[in-house]
Every structure is written in C-alpha cells, then in structure tokens.
C-alpha cells in the first residue's frame, strides 16, 4: 500500500501541505482532517472591518483539494499517539498514518487578560480568527457614534501576523476619517516596537493626522485587566473607556499541539528547520502559526512556504532519502489605506537549528515613497491574495 500522510488543519499551512504532497507526483495517500466546511481567511479581513470588502470574499472551500485526490475528513483531531502513529477524531474514529503534518494554527488565550475570557470576547472582539468575530467588530464600528474612542489592544511577541494590528488601526482610521471624523483610535501595545513601524507612522501622519495614538509598553501600553461591562481597559498607567474595544489576547499553538505533546512550555512547537519534524515527537511535523519557525513571522505566506518545504521533506523521508535544506521566502503586505500598500520581505534558511534570516536578502518598502509606489504595492497585495488562495484552495 502507498504510504499515508495525515494532515491536521485545513488553513493556509495544512491545505498547502496536502496539495503540495499530492503534487509531488509521488504515490502518497493524503488525508486532510478539518472540522469546518469552509475556511475563513484572515488576510484582508482588516479591509472587511473597514467596510471595504465583503466577508464573503474571505471564504474558501475544499472541493479543489478533493478533486486533487485528497481525502477530506470533516472532523477534529482530539488525540494523537505518535508512537502508535494513530490519530483520534471527535467522531470517535481512528486514523493510522505513516507521517503526520500538524497545522492547527493558534488558540487565543482568552483568560490571559483578567476580565476578558469567552464572555469578554463577545463584547470586546479580538477578530484574530476571521469570521463571526470580524462581523461582530464591524457591526460595533458601524453602530458607534461619531466622536467615540476605538481602542486596539495589541499583544507581545510572538503572535499571528506581526503587522496585523497596525494595518487594522490604519484601515479602521480610514473608515473613521470618512464616516466618524470626530472619533479617535488608541493602540495600547504590550511591545515597544512593531513591524514596519516607521512606515506605518509615516502613513498615519500623512493620512490620519491626530487620529491614531500609539502607546508603547514603556509608556503604559500593556493591558493588565479589562471590564467587559463598561468596555474599560486598564494598564499600569491608568484606564481607558472605549466605545469600541478590540482586544487581541496572547496566543499559543492550537490545543491539539499540546495534546499531542509537540508544544513546549512556550505554548508553541519546536521543529527541525529542514524537515519541520517536531523536536519532541518523531513522525509529527508542525507547520504554520503553531510552529517555532525562528525568524519567520507567523503569516499565511510563511505557512504556505513552510508547507511546501515540509511536503518535499516528508515525501523524501517516505522514499528513504535525505531531505535537502530549504530556502523559504516571506512577504507581508499591509494596507494603510485602500490605495496605500507597504511591505516587508525576508529569505530564511536553516542555521544552528533554527530558521534564520539570510542577511541582505529581504527589506521593507522605502520611506518617503511616491503615491504611485504605495498604490502599486496595494495592487500587489491584492494580487498576492488572489494568487495564494488560488494555489491553496482553487
Ligand atoms: P489557520 O489559518 O488558523 O488554520 C488552522 C486550521 O486548523 C483551521 O482551519 C482550524 O479549523 C484547523 N484546526 C485547528 N485545530 C484542529 C484540530 N484539532 N483538528 C482539525 N483541524 C483543526 N498573513 C499573510 O501572509 N498576509 C496577510 O496580509 C495577513 N493578514 C492578516 C490579518 C489579520 C487580521 C490576521 C489575524 C492574520 C493575518 N495573516 C496574514 C496571518 C495568517 O492569517 C496566518 O498566519 C495563517 O492563517 C496561518 O495559517 P495556519 O494554517 O497555520 O493557521
């Protein structure tokens, strides 16, 4: 019988890996385990919040994967026995595998901020897993009176999509400027620096002067407690009462990672940077947001790149070969306005047991660029989204 690879999680990482394995040309049976019938993409969900895009544009199905010959099982993995190479599903069934690729994404640690929790998330949505949370935060922004205070609480590193909170601030500011110009936006940050910071700050000065205030960790940005009933966010330096509060809590690998024994004390999964095989449980590979990928940011672009490298390594291992060290690329585009894009790019390779950045290979958009350059990058961002979702789900 051909070897069997099970993939858990049908997001950018898992769906890419399942497809890449099938496209190796190798004789491998691939099963994708994913409980949701449709996937909701996070990239461009900040544009949904700003009213620039329909949530429907974020949904993708698994028909294309099934057409490729991938067996798509609509269930959740609840336990993994690495030694016996078996997977337990929530429908009570078992699945045997030769190798497993685990791609469960993130879990939000709702209880890490006192006063938040599952109830808090219904009042002060995180919208860090796109879907109902995105729609909820959008409705709150639409219902808010002109002159209201919007607060975004951003987490410490590491977290999904490092530039995401600042793209969100930009696009929400774009909406406020057009529809509720007396409103203000406050970012309470648990960090002292953030991705593409100078580019974002330049954009905010140009596009939204006086609208956005960013408070860093050192100036009391870390939220220590919230009160959902009054939408109050408390920091070490005082409290802020919001009209709309977007609280993005700390994160860790999806729960199945800890259950499988592949997450370490940080909550994330240490991996071999050549094969993405777990350092804790042989035979299980971890990719995407759940993995500790060294210098690579937690992005859909990274997840897709890791998936292809991991699929190649798994196919080689199953054939008894020695996987070659990969080179991986990431580019993260962000929109500061619909026609104003900025980007950061990097190239990564295994070094000293981690994925390290190749010096001089990446970079960020220039400061002081023309409107044409920013508009081109906004168009590239959209083209990137169409390309990656076509490749992964189309
Ligand atoms: P996910 O996409 O979360 O997929 C995980 C999947 O696993 C889910 O479908 C889930 O249902 C499934 N799953 C979980 N547990 C189990 C289980 N036990 N059994 C079976 N299935 C399970 N990235 C970019 O590259 N560019 C961007 O512009 C960008 N913008 C972003 C904007 C925002 C607001 C946010 C929040 C993120 C953004 N990202 C962007 C980041 C990107 O969304 C993530 O990095 C990416 O989704 C990670 O893919 P993943 O497959 O690891 O996880």
GROMACS .gro file of C-alpha atoms and ligand atoms in nm:
model
  447
    1UNK     CA    1   0.000   0.000   0.000
    2UNK     CA    2   0.119   0.356  -0.063
    3UNK     CA    3   0.237   0.550   0.245
    4UNK     CA    4  -0.031   0.754   0.420
    5UNK     CA    5   0.020   1.113   0.535
    6UNK     CA    6  -0.245   1.270   0.758
    7UNK     CA    7  -0.267   1.649   0.770
    8UNK     CA    8  -0.449   1.809   1.064
    9UNK     CA    9  -0.586   2.159   0.996
   10UNK     CA   10  -0.704   2.294   0.661
   11UNK     CA   11  -0.574   2.652   0.684
   12UNK     CA   12  -0.303   2.811   0.471
   13UNK     CA   13  -0.045   2.571   0.619
   14UNK     CA   14  -0.233   2.239   0.617
   15UNK     CA   15  -0.421   2.282   0.288
   16UNK     CA   16  -0.098   2.391   0.117
   17UNK     CA   17   0.086   2.087   0.254
   18UNK     CA   18  -0.186   1.842   0.148
   19UNK     CA   19  -0.184   1.982  -0.204
   20UNK     CA   20   0.195   2.001  -0.228
   21UNK     CA   21   0.222   1.635  -0.124
   22UNK     CA   22  -0.025   1.528  -0.392
   23UNK     CA   23   0.163   1.739  -0.647
   24UNK     CA   24   0.498   1.576  -0.562
   25UNK     CA   25   0.393   1.314  -0.813
   26UNK     CA   26   0.482   1.056  -0.553
   27UNK     CA   27   0.246   0.774  -0.473
   28UNK     CA   28   0.126   0.903  -0.137
   29UNK     CA   29  -0.221   0.881   0.013
   30UNK     CA   30  -0.317   1.213   0.176
   31UNK     CA   31  -0.596   1.274   0.428
   32UNK     CA   32  -0.683   1.626   0.543
   33UNK     CA   33  -0.867   1.650   0.876
   34UNK     CA   34  -1.055   1.979   0.916
   35UNK     CA   35  -1.385   2.027   1.103
   36UNK     CA   36  -1.505   2.337   0.915
   37UNK     CA   37  -1.671   2.300   0.575
   38UNK     CA   38  -1.533   2.637   0.470
   39UNK     CA   39  -1.220   2.825   0.565
   40UNK     CA   40  -1.228   3.196   0.652
   41UNK     CA   41  -0.906   3.372   0.553
   42UNK     CA   42  -0.761   3.636   0.786
   43UNK     CA   43  -0.554   3.825   0.526
   44UNK     CA   44  -0.769   4.117   0.402
   45UNK     CA   45  -1.012   4.072   0.693
   46UNK     CA   46  -0.899   4.416   0.815
   47UNK     CA   47  -1.046   4.553   0.492
   48UNK     CA   48  -1.374   4.383   0.587
   49UNK     CA   49  -1.365   4.568   0.921
   50UNK     CA   50  -1.322   4.896   0.737
   51UNK     CA   51  -1.623   4.823   0.514
   52UNK     CA   52  -1.402   4.798   0.203
   53UNK     CA   53  -1.471   4.432   0.139
   54UNK     CA   54  -1.738   4.169   0.191
   55UNK     CA   55  -1.678   3.891   0.443
   56UNK     CA   56  -1.792   3.653   0.165
   57UNK     CA   57  -1.467   3.728  -0.019
   58UNK     CA   58  -1.281   3.558   0.271
   59UNK     CA   59  -1.446   3.215   0.240
   60UNK     CA   60  -1.282   2.917   0.068
   61UNK     CA   61  -1.388   2.553   0.036
   62UNK     CA   62  -1.212   2.219  -0.002
   63UNK     CA   63  -1.362   2.097  -0.332
   64UNK     CA   64  -1.040   2.172  -0.519
   65UNK     CA   65  -0.842   1.958  -0.274
   66UNK     CA   66  -1.089   1.672  -0.312
   67UNK     CA   67  -1.059   1.697  -0.689
   68UNK     CA   68  -0.683   1.652  -0.645
   69UNK     CA   69  -0.749   1.317  -0.477
   70UNK     CA   70  -0.707   1.434  -0.119
   71UNK     CA   71  -0.939   1.263   0.125
   72UNK     CA   72  -1.101   1.549   0.323
   73UNK     CA   73  -1.244   1.434   0.657
   74UNK     CA   74  -1.481   1.677   0.830
   75UNK     CA   75  -1.375   1.618   1.191
   76UNK     CA   76  -1.147   1.750   1.465
   77UNK     CA   77  -0.842   1.562   1.585
   78UNK     CA   78  -0.874   1.513   1.961
   79UNK     CA   79  -0.568   1.300   2.040
   80UNK     CA   80  -0.252   1.184   1.867
   81UNK     CA   81  -0.044   0.880   1.958
   82UNK     CA   82   0.295   0.948   1.799
   83UNK     CA   83   0.437   0.608   1.886
   84UNK     CA   84   0.144   0.405   1.754
   85UNK     CA   85   0.107   0.656   1.465
   86UNK     CA   86  -0.264   0.694   1.521
   87UNK     CA   87  -0.497   0.988   1.531
   88UNK     CA   88  -0.824   1.001   1.727
   89UNK     CA   89  -1.109   1.206   1.576
   90UNK     CA   90  -1.405   1.365   1.754
   91UNK     CA   91  -1.646   1.136   1.567
   92UNK     CA   92  -1.489   0.851   1.764
   93UNK     CA   93  -1.296   0.708   1.472
   94UNK     CA   94  -0.921   0.640   1.448
   95UNK     CA   95  -0.685   0.713   1.162
   96UNK     CA   96  -0.347   0.541   1.112
   97UNK     CA   97  -0.066   0.738   0.946
   98UNK     CA   98   0.295   0.694   0.843
   99UNK     CA   99   0.369   1.061   0.898
  100UNK     CA  100   0.153   1.342   1.034
  101UNK     CA  101   0.161   1.709   0.943
  102UNK     CA  102   0.007   1.920   1.217
  103UNK     CA  103  -0.116   2.267   1.120
  104UNK     CA  104  -0.377   2.375   1.377
  105UNK     CA  105  -0.297   2.747   1.376
  106UNK     CA  106  -0.343   2.936   1.702
  107UNK     CA  107  -0.554   2.931   2.014
  108UNK     CA  108  -0.631   3.266   2.172
  109UNK     CA  109  -0.552   3.271   2.544
  110UNK     CA  110  -0.877   3.442   2.641
  111UNK     CA  111  -0.811   3.405   3.013
  112UNK     CA  112  -0.461   3.558   3.000
  113UNK     CA  113  -0.614   3.905   3.043
  114UNK     CA  114  -0.812   3.921   3.368
  115UNK     CA  115  -1.176   4.011   3.299
  116UNK     CA  116  -1.166   3.903   2.934
  117UNK     CA  117  -1.244   3.532   2.881
  118UNK     CA  118  -1.501   3.389   2.643
  119UNK     CA  119  -1.765   3.644   2.752
  120UNK     CA  120  -1.525   3.935   2.710
  121UNK     CA  121  -1.456   3.823   2.354
  122UNK     CA  122  -1.826   3.868   2.274
  123UNK     CA  123  -1.815   4.231   2.391
  124UNK     CA  124  -1.459   4.332   2.300
  125UNK     CA  125  -1.396   4.108   1.998
  126UNK     CA  126  -1.042   4.002   1.909
  127UNK     CA  127  -1.128   3.931   1.544
  128UNK     CA  128  -0.794   3.747   1.527
  129UNK     CA  129  -0.961   3.439   1.382
  130UNK     CA  130  -1.167   3.573   1.094
  131UNK     CA  131  -1.538   3.503   1.061
  132UNK     CA  132  -1.808   3.578   1.318
  133UNK     CA  133  -1.562   3.783   1.525
  134UNK     CA  134  -1.482   4.000   1.222
  135UNK     CA  135  -1.852   4.059   1.155
  136UNK     CA  136  -1.913   4.145   1.522
  137UNK     CA  137  -1.634   4.405   1.536
  138UNK     CA  138  -1.754   4.553   1.205
  139UNK     CA  139  -2.109   4.591   1.343
  140UNK     CA  140  -1.974   4.762   1.654
  141UNK     CA  141  -1.774   5.011   1.447
  142UNK     CA  142  -2.080   5.084   1.233
  143UNK     CA  143  -2.302   5.133   1.539
  144UNK     CA  144  -2.056   5.363   1.721
  145UNK     CA  145  -2.141   5.733   1.748
  146UNK     CA  146  -1.917   5.989   1.582
  147UNK     CA  147  -1.665   6.103   1.844
  148UNK     CA  148  -1.623   5.763   2.006
  149UNK     CA  149  -1.293   5.615   2.120
  150UNK     CA  150  -1.180   5.294   1.947
  151UNK     CA  151  -0.912   5.102   2.139
  152UNK     CA  152  -0.698   4.826   1.991
  153UNK     CA  153  -0.502   4.623   2.249
  154UNK     CA  154  -0.204   4.457   2.077
  155UNK     CA  155  -0.020   4.158   2.229
  156UNK     CA  156   0.350   4.099   2.300
  157UNK     CA  157   0.557   3.884   2.060
  158UNK     CA  158   0.521   3.622   1.926
  159UNK     CA  159   0.174   3.636   1.776
  160UNK     CA  160  -0.009   3.577   1.445
  161UNK     CA  161   0.064   3.843   1.183
  162UNK     CA  162   0.307   4.095   1.339
  163UNK     CA  163   0.193   4.392   1.121
  164UNK     CA  164  -0.176   4.297   1.157
  165UNK     CA  165  -0.279   4.521   1.448
  166UNK     CA  166  -0.124   4.826   1.277
  167UNK     CA  167  -0.282   4.751   0.941
  168UNK     CA  168  -0.608   4.720   1.134
  169UNK     CA  169  -0.552   5.056   1.305
  170UNK     CA  170  -0.485   5.215   0.966
  171UNK     CA  171  -0.794   5.078   0.793
  172UNK     CA  172  -1.022   5.147   1.089
  173UNK     CA  173  -0.883   5.503   1.087
  174UNK     CA  174  -0.966   5.520   0.715
  175UNK     CA  175  -1.325   5.430   0.799
  176UNK     CA  176  -1.345   5.674   1.090
  177UNK     CA  177  -1.199   5.961   0.888
  178UNK     CA  178  -1.465   5.915   0.620
  179UNK     CA  179  -1.766   5.834   0.840
  180UNK     CA  180  -1.697   5.939   1.201
  181UNK     CA  181  -1.433   6.212   1.177
  182UNK     CA  182  -1.454   6.326   1.540
  183UNK     CA  183  -1.355   5.980   1.664
  184UNK     CA  184  -1.013   5.875   1.791
  185UNK     CA  185  -0.819   5.550   1.781
  186UNK     CA  186  -0.588   5.442   2.060
  187UNK     CA  187  -0.346   5.148   2.030
  188UNK     CA  188  -0.244   5.005   2.367
  189UNK     CA  189   0.061   4.792   2.298
  190UNK     CA  190   0.241   4.530   2.507
  191UNK     CA  191   0.556   4.599   2.297
  192UNK     CA  192   0.798   4.888   2.249
  193UNK     CA  193   0.843   4.840   1.875
  194UNK     CA  194   0.642   4.680   1.597
  195UNK     CA  195   0.671   4.555   1.238
  196UNK     CA  196   0.712   4.820   0.966
  197UNK     CA  197   0.682   5.081   1.242
  198UNK     CA  198   0.839   5.377   1.062
  199UNK     CA  199   0.633   5.308   0.751
  200UNK     CA  200   0.310   5.288   0.948
  201UNK     CA  201   0.393   5.602   1.146
  202UNK     CA  202   0.472   5.788   0.824
  203UNK     CA  203   0.141   5.673   0.675
  204UNK     CA  204  -0.054   5.776   0.986
  205UNK     CA  205   0.098   6.126   0.979
  206UNK     CA  206   0.014   6.166   0.612
  207UNK     CA  207  -0.328   6.006   0.603
  208UNK     CA  208  -0.476   6.037   0.953
  209UNK     CA  209  -0.304   6.324   1.135
  210UNK     CA  210  -0.404   6.335   1.501
  211UNK     CA  211  -0.642   6.042   1.471
  212UNK     CA  212  -0.423   5.749   1.587
  213UNK     CA  213  -0.232   5.742   1.914
  214UNK     CA  214   0.007   5.454   1.984
  215UNK     CA  215   0.105   5.384   2.347
  216UNK     CA  216   0.406   5.156   2.386
  217UNK     CA  217   0.480   4.914   2.669
  218UNK     CA  218   0.721   5.159   2.834
  219UNK     CA  219   0.453   5.430   2.839
  220UNK     CA  220   0.188   5.206   2.993
  221UNK     CA  221   0.057   5.030   2.683
  222UNK     CA  222   0.019   4.682   2.828
  223UNK     CA  223  -0.340   4.600   2.920
  224UNK     CA  224  -0.345   4.428   3.259
  225UNK     CA  225  -0.720   4.393   3.306
  226UNK     CA  226  -1.045   4.467   3.127
  227UNK     CA  227  -1.402   4.521   3.239
  228UNK     CA  228  -1.633   4.395   2.967
  229UNK     CA  229  -1.947   4.553   3.117
  230UNK     CA  230  -1.809   4.907   3.077
  231UNK     CA  231  -1.555   4.839   2.799
  232UNK     CA  232  -1.280   4.966   3.026
  233UNK     CA  233  -0.918   4.868   2.962
  234UNK     CA  234  -0.674   4.906   3.250
  235UNK     CA  235  -0.299   4.946   3.210
  236UNK     CA  236  -0.019   5.002   3.462
  237UNK     CA  237  -0.063   5.378   3.399
  238UNK     CA  238  -0.442   5.414   3.420
  239UNK     CA  239  -0.767   5.318   3.249
  240UNK     CA  240  -0.936   5.395   2.919
  241UNK     CA  241  -1.304   5.368   2.846
  242UNK     CA  242  -1.372   5.263   2.490
  243UNK     CA  243  -1.678   5.293   2.268
  244UNK     CA  244  -1.540   5.000   2.070
  245UNK     CA  245  -1.262   4.780   2.207
  246UNK     CA  246  -1.067   4.529   2.002
  247UNK     CA  247  -0.868   4.318   2.247
  248UNK     CA  248  -0.613   4.086   2.084
  249UNK     CA  249  -0.502   3.844   2.358
  250UNK     CA  250  -0.177   3.644   2.372
  251UNK     CA  251  -0.175   3.325   2.168
  252UNK     CA  252  -0.030   2.975   2.155
  253UNK     CA  253  -0.038   2.680   1.917
  254UNK     CA  254  -0.382   2.526   1.861
  255UNK     CA  255  -0.483   2.298   2.151
  256UNK     CA  256  -0.419   1.971   1.966
  257UNK     CA  257  -0.045   2.057   1.963
  258UNK     CA  258  -0.022   2.041   2.342
  259UNK     CA  259  -0.244   1.729   2.347
  260UNK     CA  260  -0.007   1.561   2.100
  261UNK     CA  261   0.296   1.653   2.312
  262UNK     CA  262   0.457   1.868   2.042
  263UNK     CA  263   0.419   2.207   2.217
  264UNK     CA  264   0.684   2.315   2.468
  265UNK     CA  265   0.647   2.540   2.772
  266UNK     CA  266   0.616   2.849   2.550
  267UNK     CA  267   0.295   2.703   2.407
  268UNK     CA  268   0.449   2.679   2.058
  269UNK     CA  269   0.609   2.383   1.876
  270UNK     CA  270   0.987   2.342   1.836
  271UNK     CA  271   1.079   2.189   1.499
  272UNK     CA  272   1.375   2.081   1.290
  273UNK     CA  273   1.420   2.365   1.035
  274UNK     CA  274   1.495   2.129   0.744
  275UNK     CA  275   1.203   1.885   0.779
  276UNK     CA  276   0.968   2.067   1.022
  277UNK     CA  277   0.963   1.744   1.222
  278UNK     CA  278   0.881   1.801   1.587
  279UNK     CA  279   1.177   1.809   1.823
  280UNK     CA  280   0.954   1.644   2.083
  281UNK     CA  281   0.768   1.370   1.891
  282UNK     CA  282   0.923   1.198   1.586
  283UNK     CA  283   0.692   1.134   1.292
  284UNK     CA  284   0.490   1.451   1.357
  285UNK     CA  285   0.575   1.762   1.153
  286UNK     CA  286   0.444   2.104   1.259
  287UNK     CA  287   0.400   2.397   1.019
  288UNK     CA  288   0.230   2.737   1.009
  289UNK     CA  289   0.148   2.960   1.303
  290UNK     CA  290   0.177   2.672   1.554
  291UNK     CA  291   0.548   2.614   1.482
  292UNK     CA  292   0.851   2.794   1.625
  293UNK     CA  293   0.997   2.896   1.291
  294UNK     CA  294   1.283   3.112   1.421
  295UNK     CA  295   1.296   3.444   1.240
  296UNK     CA  296   0.998   3.370   1.015
  297UNK     CA  297   0.686   3.565   1.111
  298UNK     CA  298   0.354   3.390   1.163
  299UNK     CA  299   0.191   3.470   0.828
  300UNK     CA  300  -0.012   3.296   0.559
  301UNK     CA  301   0.280   3.348   0.321
  302UNK     CA  302   0.518   3.176   0.568
  303UNK     CA  303   0.266   2.897   0.633
  304UNK     CA  304   0.244   2.826   0.260
  305UNK     CA  305   0.623   2.832   0.214
  306UNK     CA  306   0.676   2.604   0.514
  307UNK     CA  307   0.407   2.368   0.387
  308UNK     CA  308   0.581   2.323   0.052
  309UNK     CA  309   0.922   2.267   0.215
  310UNK     CA  310   0.772   2.025   0.465
  311UNK     CA  311   0.581   1.831   0.198
  312UNK     CA  312   0.902   1.788  -0.004
  313UNK     CA  313   1.088   1.668   0.307
  314UNK     CA  314   0.810   1.425   0.402
  315UNK     CA  315   0.799   1.278   0.050
  316UNK     CA  316   1.178   1.236   0.057
  317UNK     CA  317   1.172   1.073   0.402
  318UNK     CA  318   0.897   0.833   0.297
  319UNK     CA  319   1.111   0.734  -0.002
  320UNK     CA  320   1.407   0.668   0.229
  321UNK     CA  321   1.602   0.977   0.121
  322UNK     CA  322   1.775   1.265   0.296
  323UNK     CA  323   1.585   1.598   0.273
  324UNK     CA  324   1.781   1.898   0.147
  325UNK     CA  325   1.793   2.225   0.341
  326UNK     CA  326   1.520   2.459   0.211
  327UNK     CA  327   1.523   2.832   0.141
  328UNK     CA  328   1.198   2.997   0.239
  329UNK     CA  329   1.054   3.333   0.143
  330UNK     CA  330   0.802   3.553   0.319
  331UNK     CA  331   0.642   3.879   0.216
  332UNK     CA  332   0.385   4.057   0.431
  333UNK     CA  333   0.185   4.332   0.266
  334UNK     CA  334  -0.019   4.574   0.472
  335UNK     CA  335  -0.267   4.836   0.364
  336UNK     CA  336  -0.250   5.176   0.534
  337UNK     CA  337  -0.541   5.282   0.308
  338UNK     CA  338  -0.712   5.111   0.013
  339UNK     CA  339  -0.458   5.257  -0.231
  340UNK     CA  340  -0.161   5.268   0.005
  341UNK     CA  341   0.036   4.945   0.050
  342UNK     CA  342   0.364   4.874   0.232
  343UNK     CA  343   0.556   4.550   0.259
  344UNK     CA  344   0.832   4.361   0.435
  345UNK     CA  345   1.011   4.065   0.279
  346UNK     CA  346   1.266   3.813   0.401
  347UNK     CA  347   1.450   3.497   0.297
  348UNK     CA  348   1.516   3.226   0.556
  349UNK     CA  349   1.736   2.916   0.580
  350UNK     CA  350   1.822   2.660   0.848
  351UNK     CA  351   2.112   2.780   1.065
  352UNK     CA  352   2.215   2.650   1.405
  353UNK     CA  353   1.893   2.454   1.440
  354UNK     CA  354   1.661   2.743   1.362
  355UNK     CA  355   1.524   2.922   1.059
  356UNK     CA  356   1.746   3.231   1.032
  357UNK     CA  357   1.717   3.532   0.806
  358UNK     CA  358   1.954   3.543   0.508
  359UNK     CA  359   2.138   3.873   0.554
  360UNK     CA  360   2.077   4.135   0.288
  361UNK     CA  361   1.811   3.933   0.107
  362UNK     CA  362   1.497   4.099   0.236
  363UNK     CA  363   1.385   4.452   0.309
  364UNK     CA  364   1.095   4.688   0.359
  365UNK     CA  365   0.925   4.943   0.134
  366UNK     CA  366   1.112   5.275   0.116
  367UNK     CA  367   1.015   5.568   0.336
  368UNK     CA  368   0.910   5.886   0.154
  369UNK     CA  369   0.786   5.691  -0.149
  370UNK     CA  370   0.551   5.841  -0.407
  371UNK     CA  371   0.177   5.782  -0.411
  372UNK     CA  372   0.233   5.568  -0.721
  373UNK     CA  373   0.466   5.333  -0.536
  374UNK     CA  374   0.216   5.297  -0.250
  375UNK     CA  375  -0.070   5.236  -0.494
  376UNK     CA  376   0.134   4.969  -0.677
  377UNK     CA  377   0.205   4.791  -0.351
  378UNK     CA  378  -0.166   4.796  -0.264
  379UNK     CA  379  -0.233   4.630  -0.601
  380UNK     CA  380   0.044   4.373  -0.536
  381UNK     CA  381  -0.119   4.293  -0.202
  382UNK     CA  382  -0.445   4.210  -0.372
  383UNK     CA  383  -0.271   4.009  -0.644
  384UNK     CA  384  -0.083   3.815  -0.376
  385UNK     CA  385  -0.411   3.725  -0.200
  386UNK     CA  386  -0.571   3.605  -0.525
  387UNK     CA  387  -0.262   3.404  -0.615
  388UNK     CA  388  -0.216   3.232  -0.280
  389UNK     CA  389  -0.583   3.150  -0.226
  390UNK     CA  390  -0.600   3.018  -0.585
  391UNK     CA  391  -0.296   2.800  -0.527
  392UNK     CA  392  -0.414   2.669  -0.190
  393UNK     CA  393  -0.792   2.637  -0.232
  394UNK     CA  394  -0.872   2.700  -0.601
  395LIG     P1  395  -0.502   2.876   1.035
  395LIG     O1  396  -0.519   2.957   0.913
  395LIG     O2  397  -0.561   2.927   1.160
  395LIG     O3  398  -0.561   2.732   1.005
  395LIG     C1  399  -0.569   2.635   1.106
  395LIG     C2  400  -0.678   2.536   1.072
  395LIG     O4  401  -0.668   2.422   1.158
  395LIG     C3  402  -0.819   2.592   1.091
  395LIG     O5  403  -0.894   2.575   0.972
  395LIG     C4  404  -0.876   2.510   1.207
  395LIG     O6  405  -1.015   2.486   1.194
  395LIG     C5  406  -0.796   2.381   1.196
  395LIG     N1  407  -0.783   2.305   1.322
  395LIG     C6  408  -0.745   2.353   1.443
  395LIG     N2  409  -0.744   2.254   1.534
  395LIG     C7  410  -0.779   2.140   1.468
  395LIG     C8  411  -0.798   2.005   1.509
  395LIG     N3  412  -0.779   1.967   1.636
  395LIG     N4  413  -0.836   1.915   1.415
  395LIG     C9  414  -0.855   1.952   1.286
  395LIG     N5  415  -0.839   2.079   1.243
  395LIG    C10  416  -0.803   2.172   1.335
  395LIG     N6  417  -0.080   3.661   0.666
  395LIG    C11  418  -0.024   3.699   0.548
  395LIG     O7  419   0.062   3.629   0.494
  395LIG     N7  420  -0.060   3.816   0.489
  395LIG    C12  421  -0.154   3.898   0.542
  395LIG     O8  422  -0.185   4.003   0.484
  395LIG    C13  423  -0.215   3.860   0.665
  395LIG     N8  424  -0.308   3.939   0.723
  395LIG    C14  425  -0.365   3.902   0.841
  395LIG    C15  426  -0.458   3.986   0.900
  395LIG    C16  427  -0.517   3.953   1.021
  395LIG    C17  428  -0.616   4.046   1.085
  395LIG    C18  429  -0.483   3.831   1.084
  395LIG    C19  430  -0.546   3.792   1.214
  395LIG    C20  431  -0.390   3.745   1.025
  395LIG    C21  432  -0.329   3.781   0.905
  395LIG     N9  433  -0.232   3.699   0.845
  395LIG    C22  434  -0.174   3.738   0.725
  395LIG    C23  435  -0.183   3.577   0.914
  395LIG    C24  436  -0.246   3.448   0.864
  395LIG     O9  437  -0.387   3.454   0.872
  395LIG    C25  438  -0.197   3.329   0.946
  395LIG    O10  439  -0.057   3.335   0.961
  395LIG    C26  440  -0.235   3.198   0.876
  395LIG    O11  441  -0.375   3.186   0.876
  395LIG    C27  442  -0.168   3.077   0.942
  395LIG    O12  443  -0.212   2.960   0.880
  395LIG     P2  444  -0.228   2.824   0.961
  395LIG    O13  445  -0.272   2.724   0.858
  395LIG    O14  446  -0.107   2.798   1.042
  395LIG    O15  447  -0.346   2.850   1.065
   0.00000   0.00000   0.00000
